[in-house]
Every structure is written in C-alpha cells, then in structure tokens.
Amino acid sequence: MAELNGMTGKIARVDLTSGTVTVIEPPEELYRKFLGGSALGVYYLLKEGVVNPDVEPLGPKNMLQFMVGPITGAGANARSVTITKSAYNFISIATSGGQAATELKFSGWDGIQIVGKASKPVYIAIVDDVVEIRDAAHVWGKGAEEAEMILKKEVLAETELREAMNRDADLTPEWAALRPAGRKGLGEKRLASVWVIGVGGENQVWYANVMTEGARAHGRYGPGAIMGSKNLKAIVIRGTKGHRLADKARFLELVNAIHASEKNDYFWRSYGTAGIGARSAYVEDAYPIRNWQWCCWSDPKNASMEGPWMDAASFVHKQACPNCLLKCLTTTEVTSSDPLLDGTMTDMPDWEAMGMVGGNLGFFELEGKTPSDPFGGTHIDQAENLAKLQFTTFLHDNYGLDYIEGGTLLALLMELRQRDLISVDDLDGIDLKWGDVHSVDEILKKIIHREGVGDTLANGSWETAKYFADKKGNPDIMKYVVTTHRYGQPAHDVRSPADKNAMEYVTVGRPSEHTGGGGAGFKEGDWAAAIAGQNNKCATDSMVSCSFPGGHFAGKTVDLIKAATGWTDFTEEDLFNVGARQYAMTRLFDIHTQQLTDPKEQWDKLVPNRWFKDPLPNGPHKGAIAYEGNSDKLFNEDLPAYWKTRGWTEDKGIPTQETLKALGIDDVAGDIAKQHL
Amino acid sequence: MTRVERRDKEPEPTKEPKQPSGKISRREFLGMTGTGIAGLVIGGVVSREAFPKQVEVPAQPAAAPAAAPAAGEVPAVAEALAGYTLVFDPVQCTGCMKCAVACSEKYGAYFHPEETKNTVNLEYSRIRPMRFQYVDVLNTCHYCELMEWAEGTNEFPCQAVCPEDAILTIPEGEGESGYFGMGYKWIDQDKCLGVDKCWRCAEICEDQFASGISFDPISRKAQVCSRCGGDPECVKVCPEPLALQWVPMGRNGRFYAHTPTEYAELLYRKMYNVRREL
C-alpha cells in the first residue's frame, strides 16, 4: 500500500479476551470519506455490527475506539476522540485534549479499537509498533490522578532506559567517594501519555470518563464505563515516529499563521471558558441554578463567576494542549476554611463545571437564601462557595465521572428532596441539600462503588428519576429530570432566547451535546445553515481538532488537510460531507440499537419538561420558555423541515437510500435504514 | 443608556501625525524602558521574546527620514552570545511544545534532511516539555560542571564519563553559526558510540544531575542542547512572556540541574502545597 500522509494508515485492534492485537489497514478511500476521528469511528461501529441491538454496551462484543485524525500530531492543537456504544444504549462520541493524542499519532497509529474483555485488570502499553497488554493490579482501585502518574513512568521509549554502565573507576576518585548510594533515578524521562479511568469507570458508572493529565476528559456518554467493563484501566503511549505530512513547509506555515492569530486572542488566553460565567447568568439568563429552577441571580453581586475574580481567588497555572497557544486550562489550589476542601489540587472550574456542579447544586447562595434573594455575604463567602464547586470538580475528575450528567443527577436528587418527593431514607440516610458539599462527597462515594442506592444512581439521572417515579408511584418525578435524549443537559439553557435554541439539542447528533454547532441557523430557522454548522463540528471532530480555536482556523482548514494528506482536490464540500455522513450514521445508530419504531415519540421528544412548563422566574429574560412555548411547531413543522433538508424522511427522520448513496455510505448504512423506513 | 464599544484597533488618526521631533510618545517611552531594564541585566542585548509584544510605532509619513530602529525592534542579525543559559519559569510555561517543535525541526533538518523532509518528529528536539499533572517541566541540558575542589575535575559530568571524548566544548570562533560554537556543547558524531553500545552520559546525568541527554532515533548518537551556538531557536518561538529566557549563566549550571521528577515534586509543593512522590 502506498504510504499515506497525515494519517498512518494503521489501526490497532486489541482483543482483550484472546490477548491478541491485529492491524487494520483502512484503504485511503475510507480516509477521504471520513478523514479519521469520530466519523471513521462511527463507520466502524456500523461495519463491525456494534450497532446491532444484541451487542450489549457493557458486554465483551462492544468496541471502544480511540481515534485521531490527519492533522493530529503537528497540527495547531491536539485532541483524541472515543467512539463506542454508550451504556445508555446510544452513540457515544467524546473528545479530549491532551498530549496522548499526539503520542498516538507519533507512535504510528490512527486509532486503537478494543474488543473483548480481559480476565483480570490490565492496561495497554504502546511504544511505537509494540502494543502490549500488561497487568494493572497495582493501579486497579486507584483514582485517575494517582494511577496516571504511576503508569506514566512505566512506559519509556527504547532509548530511554538501559542497564547501568558507569563504575566508580570511571569517575575521579574524589567524585566516586561522593557518589550517592543506590540509584537516585534512571529512566527519568516522562514523555509517555496516559488515558485512564477512575474508580467510577472500574465499577461501570454509566457516565464514567476516560481521563488524561488529571483534568482532561473524554467527558460524555461514558466511554470510561465501557473501558471498565473490559477490565481495562489505562492506555499508556509513547511514540517516536513523528507525523508524516505531504507538504510539511506549507503545513507548518499554516500552523504558524494560526498561532500568530491565537497569540492575540485575549479571551481564551486569559481565562479560557472561565471567562463567561457571569455573562451567562446576568446577560443571557441561561445559567443552571438549582436544577434549572433559576437561570440568573436577582442580585448581580451574588456570585462573581468571572475569570478575573476566580483568578484572584485561586488560579495557579495555565496548561496548553500540544501546539496550542490558547492554554485554556487553568489549574488551581483550593483554599477554604473547610478542611475537607482546603488544599485540593484541581483545575479551573471551566464553563460546564461552573454551571453543572456549581450553580446547579446551589453552592452559590448562603444558607437560607434562594437565588431570588439578595446575596447578603462578602467576597470571602463567595470564595468559600467557589471552593465547594472546585472540590466537586476534583471529585468528578478523580473518580472519572462526567460532571454534566453527574451535576444533572445530583441536582435532580436535591430538587426531589426540596419538594419532599423522596426522603432521606431513600438516599441511604444522606441528607442531600442545596449547597451541601459534604453530602455530595458522601453520595458520590456510594455511586462510584455502586453501594446501596448508589447502584441505581450510577445508571445516570434518567434511570434514577424512573426508579424513584416507580418506587413512589409518582410519575411527576420525571418532570424534574433535566435531560435531553436521556442524558444531562449541559450548562446552556434553551428557554432564554439569548442562549441555545431548543432545536439545537433536539437535532444534535450526540444526545444533549452543547458544542454541536449551527446555533445561529437554528435561531433563524435556516436549516441549511444549521446543518452546515453541525457538519462542520463533525469534521472538526474527525480531523481531530478543537472547536475553541475554530475562528483562528477559518479559511485554513481545507488547506491544512490538503497539506497534511496531499489530496490536492479536497474541497470544502468534502469536509461538509464528512459531517453529513456522521449525522446519517449516528441517527441510524441510535434508532437501530434501541430498535425504535416511532423515533419522534420515543426519542426526539425526550426533552426536559421544564423547557415548556417552567418559565424563567427572574433575570433579563424573565418569563421566557423554550421555542416561545410552541412545542407543536418544533416537533411537527420545524423538525420535519430540518430532516427534509438533511435528505431524511419527514416522518421518522430516516436517511433515504438516495441520500446514503449520494454520501457513499449505502454499503454500511443502507440495510439498516431500510429496516426503519 | 450609553454603550462603550470594544475597540480592537487603534482609531484612525484624524489629522496628520506629527513629525518626530525628539519628543517621544508615552508608548515608545514604555517600550524603551523595558529594553533599558533588560539591557542592564543582561549586558546590552535584549532577549528576543522576553518582551514579545512589539511596540507599535505610529505609521510614519512617507517623507519621514529613515530613523534609527524604533524602540523594541528586533535587530535583523541575531547575535550569538557566550556564557548564557536557558532559564524557564514553570508557572508561565504552558507546556505547549512550540520550543520542542522548533528545535526538532532545526536539528532534524540539519542531521537528516532527507528523512525529515516530510516529517515532524520531536525526537530530534534537545528541549522537551514534560507534562506532569498540573505542572509542566521544561527538560533540557543545564550545563552543570563538576566542582574541581570536591570532585577532582571541572568537566561536564557527561564529558567526564564519556569513554570516547565525544562530548566537545566548541570554543568561540569555531563551530557553525546558528547551530554550535561559542563555548557550548556538541556531540562528535564520529566518536559517539551510540545508545546501543554506550549510554554513560545519559546515565550519569539521570543518576546525579538532570535528564539532559537523549538519542537520535536514526543515527542512535547522543543529543544534547548546543544552545544553537548562542542564539537558541526555542527562546525565539516561545509564546509566553518570560516563560523561557536566555540569560547570562550566573553560576555553575548544576544549580539549575534537577531531574524532571525532582522539579515536578518541588513544583507540587510550591504551587499547590501538595507533597507527591513520583
């Protein structure tokens, strides 16, 4: 096979049951269709039959994939993407920044596909072409952070460690006499990168992440649970082969141009997503407070959720993904008068953490106050509240849990307690109240170990609501779970017209994804523009690149792919079609694996009750509800119109055979689509 | 309600800018102050990226006489400096890898122009940021010399244990401009036995000092930072103010030398008040 550029042309398929590794060599034509990353991963789920309903998400037949794309490596940032069937039985695609993505490319692989189940805990060590399955008994049961640091030193490139050679006779006599007894340390290089699960993933909490670098996560739809179900603790990678490019000079020229532009990006370079908290609350009225009962504080001094304020309170250091100048991750040391929290080393909060395990858990009001009351405290009180949020972020990171779904779950339980719909006994004696970080700490321990009620809670917010609705014989309980498509809604509301549009969450290819794109198009009812935005996001996840510096890539993306791959005839339309293919495939995946007969009723309409029933109680958009209250228009006019624009059927949203043929994916998706027309 | 619009650009001048008349603007003054301070410390030449924001000089009318270079402007010809060292600030360094990419591009092309024509490979880099959780350590050679009064020699430790005398110090006036010379280290490619026969230099470094030696993946010979012969590429590309500086070596380089894990353990204590053993 001719050698590829940009991509390596090799995927490692690791079967943990048999302990074997086979090399998959996708033809170049597949890369042109899917690029790599998320779209290629979804293709393999269909091709290998993982889409079939008889493949149990947590069983050995499910396939977990880690993928990178043609610009991952020397590109202007680095992300990896996990693709698998989620424990929730829908598509799971999650991306993460971090150096492990570049290491995978540098080791000569475009991806790793893991099938089967190991008989005991293992980790996969990759050094270039050598893929080993190693025992992980020493790190099983350890937190994601500790396990990562232990495993990082166990994988070295072959030049980085040899037997000791220097004898005392090789040194001067004086020096030899001073030589420290025993080795201080050989094998000091720490250039390997690690993808690891926490205890949450080991015990198959449905929303468990795959973590890296302590605070970065393949954060949604539970790839960590799938990894745990395979007894796989971690993947450790050290690559020394570099990234092969068709036109290196042109590629680096484009990367440097992106860097020059990023260097002036004060927003990301200052505080990352931590810079937008107060804006979301006070301007957009779309910030989750107490399970979305409020989206704004009536007192603008209530919480200073702004970058500069949090920087002054706790930020320590900024960390960048490889080759990115935006350095949007900020590390922190938590300072608090509460000894449980004090001294915790963690990150930020980033935007989603601020909302989902911050405001949403009632951390920002003083005791006895509601978000409608004056704050009544000082800046030090605010800093104490921030510490609670940061500690909860740390717990989720170290246990390896998605704090968007996790925050949704905890807030649901708190609201059910607030309304007295469940009792303390229902939560095994844990009195979960707004703002109580100690009870959050206790309940999370139960969840990650699946102890008592934690065994139910570990299946996520929707299953938990259903469990309590059944147990209490009270279907009203389902009204308080804020999930779209059974997965927690991220920290952007759709009731306020200033933030997201309801159609965005209804149509997005991954349940409840907040970075799906197309926002402006949805607001204007311009479905073609909305679809272009969504497709663009899929292409970004297939390259694989980050969406945060998207503006700096504008006009350069196609050129980057051309310079990397050498496909001189690659066009914007090809890029667009990568997304169109992924959308058609994920739509069919969700319908087929769940065997939905009426997708609109069983899937598309699974949105939070709160959207249409609970108007915003305060703030600049007081009184607003989703889609101006017109759910009938959303589901019966606009959704079919959107489907039609995509080339899908108007009644069920099934991609037509013509559409699949035009996209060139009728071979993997045609038969599935026929079954559901 | 009045609104204040954000301005991304300087407003267009409404009248002709004044001719330079010996009077300097506040902007220029600030820029010059910066260089003045730097000049005091490091003896005349500003480290190029230490003050990365170029002072914006108001557009000169076409008729203006060709003046002396404006304050803050980078001299066209870089000057190679002897007796300098790299100092990094682990709080400012974000671990973005730009230094490693620049270094590997430079030396990969120097040693293996054909093999690296189409490949970006950080293995040729003499400087490697290492990402520990929440801390970043910039790993490179620190130029530590042994203490003659205590250790019987003032050689570099790697030099002292090299059986082939392959680790050279290229004096000022020799070497290749932009790559080696000016009193910095260089590996004699003919003499070095390569990692498959010998790794004494790397071993002694990691055993007692730091982790400044790596090995070329093609030739298998040792690699060490030659400070680009006094004009290091990494400093030029570093995007973070003061994260990586090129400063006169105040003392024996072994005072900068700690293994990457020692650095990281110290940083956990300093930055987060956390004790960790790596």
PDB file of C-alpha atoms in Angstrom, chain A residues 40-127:
ATOM      1  CA  LEU A  40     -14.305   6.911  10.950  1.00  0.00           C
ATOM      2  CA  GLY A  41     -15.108   5.513  14.384  1.00  0.00           C
ATOM      3  CA  VAL A  42     -18.852   5.592  13.759  1.00  0.00           C
ATOM      4  CA  TYR A  43     -18.269   3.888  10.414  1.00  0.00           C
ATOM      5  CA  TYR A  44     -16.530   1.002  12.191  1.00  0.00           C
ATOM      6  CA  LEU A  45     -19.369   0.667  14.718  1.00  0.00           C
ATOM      7  CA  LEU A  46     -21.729   0.119  11.795  1.00  0.00           C
ATOM      8  CA  LYS A  47     -19.375  -2.033   9.766  1.00  0.00           C
ATOM      9  CA  GLU A  48     -18.452  -4.318  12.663  1.00  0.00           C
ATOM     10  CA  GLY A  49     -22.057  -4.750  13.740  1.00  0.00           C
ATOM     11  CA  VAL A  50     -21.699  -2.985  17.091  1.00  0.00           C
ATOM     12  CA  VAL A  51     -24.815  -1.095  16.026  1.00  0.00           C
ATOM     13  CA  ASN A  52     -26.874  -4.264  16.378  1.00  0.00           C
ATOM     14  CA  PRO A  53     -29.229  -4.402  19.349  1.00  0.00           C
ATOM     15  CA  ASP A  54     -27.823  -7.727  20.537  1.00  0.00           C
ATOM     16  CA  VAL A  55     -24.452  -6.112  21.294  1.00  0.00           C
ATOM     17  CA  GLU A  56     -24.645  -5.263  24.981  1.00  0.00           C
ATOM     18  CA  PRO A  57     -22.955  -1.931  25.715  1.00  0.00           C
ATOM     19  CA  LEU A  58     -21.186  -3.339  28.752  1.00  0.00           C
ATOM     20  CA  GLY A  59     -20.573  -6.760  27.198  1.00  0.00           C
ATOM     21  CA  PRO A  60     -17.412  -8.026  25.526  1.00  0.00           C
ATOM     22  CA  LYS A  61     -18.783  -7.553  21.987  1.00  0.00           C
ATOM     23  CA  ASN A  62     -18.921  -3.776  22.286  1.00  0.00           C
ATOM     24  CA  MET A  63     -15.974  -1.985  20.703  1.00  0.00           C
ATOM     25  CA  LEU A  64     -14.255   1.011  22.299  1.00  0.00           C
ATOM     26  CA  GLN A  65     -12.221   3.129  19.899  1.00  0.00           C
ATOM     27  CA  PHE A  66      -9.679   5.877  20.449  1.00  0.00           C
ATOM     28  CA  MET A  67      -9.107   7.796  17.223  1.00  0.00           C
ATOM     29  CA  VAL A  68      -7.066  10.693  15.935  1.00  0.00           C
ATOM     30  CA  GLY A  69      -7.167  12.428  12.573  1.00  0.00           C
ATOM     31  CA  PRO A  70      -4.998  13.700   9.715  1.00  0.00           C
ATOM     32  CA  ILE A  71      -3.894  16.926  11.425  1.00  0.00           C
ATOM     33  CA  THR A  72      -3.423  15.416  14.889  1.00  0.00           C
ATOM     34  CA  GLY A  73       0.286  15.467  15.627  1.00  0.00           C
ATOM     35  CA  ALA A  74       1.935  18.525  14.165  1.00  0.00           C
ATOM     36  CA  GLY A  75      -1.403  20.374  13.885  1.00  0.00           C
ATOM     37  CA  ALA A  76      -2.213  23.535  15.785  1.00  0.00           C
ATOM     38  CA  ASN A  77      -3.768  21.644  18.682  1.00  0.00           C
ATOM     39  CA  ALA A  78      -4.352  18.024  19.569  1.00  0.00           C
ATOM     40  CA  ARG A  79      -7.450  16.103  20.504  1.00  0.00           C
ATOM     41  CA  SER A  80      -8.413  12.482  20.581  1.00  0.00           C
ATOM     42  CA  VAL A  81     -11.901  11.067  20.300  1.00  0.00           C
ATOM     43  CA  THR A  82     -13.526   7.975  21.792  1.00  0.00           C
ATOM     44  CA  ILE A  83     -16.286   6.245  19.854  1.00  0.00           C
ATOM     45  CA  THR A  84     -18.326   3.374  21.252  1.00  0.00           C
ATOM     46  CA  LYS A  85     -21.821   2.250  22.184  1.00  0.00           C
ATOM     47  CA  SER A  86     -22.759   4.026  25.398  1.00  0.00           C
ATOM     48  CA  ALA A  87     -24.087   2.184  28.449  1.00  0.00           C
ATOM     49  CA  TYR A  88     -27.198   4.321  27.848  1.00  0.00           C
ATOM     50  CA  ASN A  89     -27.553   2.377  24.596  1.00  0.00           C
ATOM     51  CA  PHE A  90     -26.951   5.269  22.224  1.00  0.00           C
ATOM     52  CA  ILE A  91     -23.944   6.558  20.340  1.00  0.00           C
ATOM     53  CA  SER A  92     -21.024   7.664  22.473  1.00  0.00           C
ATOM     54  CA  ILE A  93     -18.568  10.115  20.915  1.00  0.00           C
ATOM     55  CA  ALA A  94     -16.386  12.123  23.268  1.00  0.00           C
ATOM     56  CA  THR A  95     -13.289  14.189  22.594  1.00  0.00           C
ATOM     57  CA  SER A  96     -10.478  15.283  24.850  1.00  0.00           C
ATOM     58  CA  GLY A  97      -7.447  17.495  24.531  1.00  0.00           C
ATOM     59  CA  GLY A  98      -4.064  16.471  25.795  1.00  0.00           C
ATOM     60  CA  GLN A  99      -0.740  15.088  24.714  1.00  0.00           C
ATOM     61  CA  ALA A 100      -1.884  11.476  24.434  1.00  0.00           C
ATOM     62  CA  ALA A 101      -3.484  12.331  21.076  1.00  0.00           C
ATOM     63  CA  THR A 102      -0.153  13.383  19.577  1.00  0.00           C
ATOM     64  CA  GLU A 103       1.610  10.430  21.163  1.00  0.00           C
ATOM     65  CA  LEU A 104      -0.799   8.050  19.458  1.00  0.00           C
ATOM     66  CA  LYS A 105      -0.050   9.571  16.060  1.00  0.00           C
ATOM     67  CA  PHE A 106       3.677   9.691  16.795  1.00  0.00           C
ATOM     68  CA  SER A 107       3.588   6.006  17.666  1.00  0.00           C
ATOM     69  CA  GLY A 108       2.315   5.290  14.177  1.00  0.00           C
ATOM     70  CA  TRP A 109      -1.359   4.564  14.807  1.00  0.00           C
ATOM     71  CA  ASP A 110      -4.517   6.326  13.669  1.00  0.00           C
ATOM     72  CA  GLY A 111      -6.527   4.605  16.325  1.00  0.00           C
ATOM     73  CA  ILE A 112      -6.953   1.805  18.805  1.00  0.00           C
ATOM     74  CA  GLN A 113     -10.004  -0.423  18.770  1.00  0.00           C
ATOM     75  CA  ILE A 114     -10.610  -2.517  21.868  1.00  0.00           C
ATOM     76  CA  VAL A 115     -12.924  -5.513  21.891  1.00  0.00           C
ATOM     77  CA  GLY A 116     -13.398  -8.426  24.265  1.00  0.00           C
ATOM     78  CA  LYS A 117     -12.869  -8.456  27.990  1.00  0.00           C
ATOM     79  CA  ALA A 118      -9.705  -9.158  29.951  1.00  0.00           C
ATOM     80  CA  SER A 119      -9.936 -11.815  32.650  1.00  0.00           C
ATOM     81  CA  LYS A 120      -8.179  -9.530  35.138  1.00  0.00           C
ATOM     82  CA  PRO A 121      -7.368  -5.795  35.269  1.00  0.00           C
ATOM     83  CA  VAL A 122      -4.908  -4.813  32.553  1.00  0.00           C
ATOM     84  CA  TYR A 123      -3.526  -1.778  30.819  1.00  0.00           C
ATOM     85  CA  ILE A 124      -2.332  -1.393  27.257  1.00  0.00           C
ATOM     86  CA  ALA A 125       1.204  -0.070  26.751  1.00  0.00           C
ATOM     87  CA  ILE A 126       2.067   1.247  23.304  1.00  0.00           C
ATOM     88  CA  VAL A 127       5.604   2.150  22.269  1.00  0.00           C
TER      89      VAL A 127
END
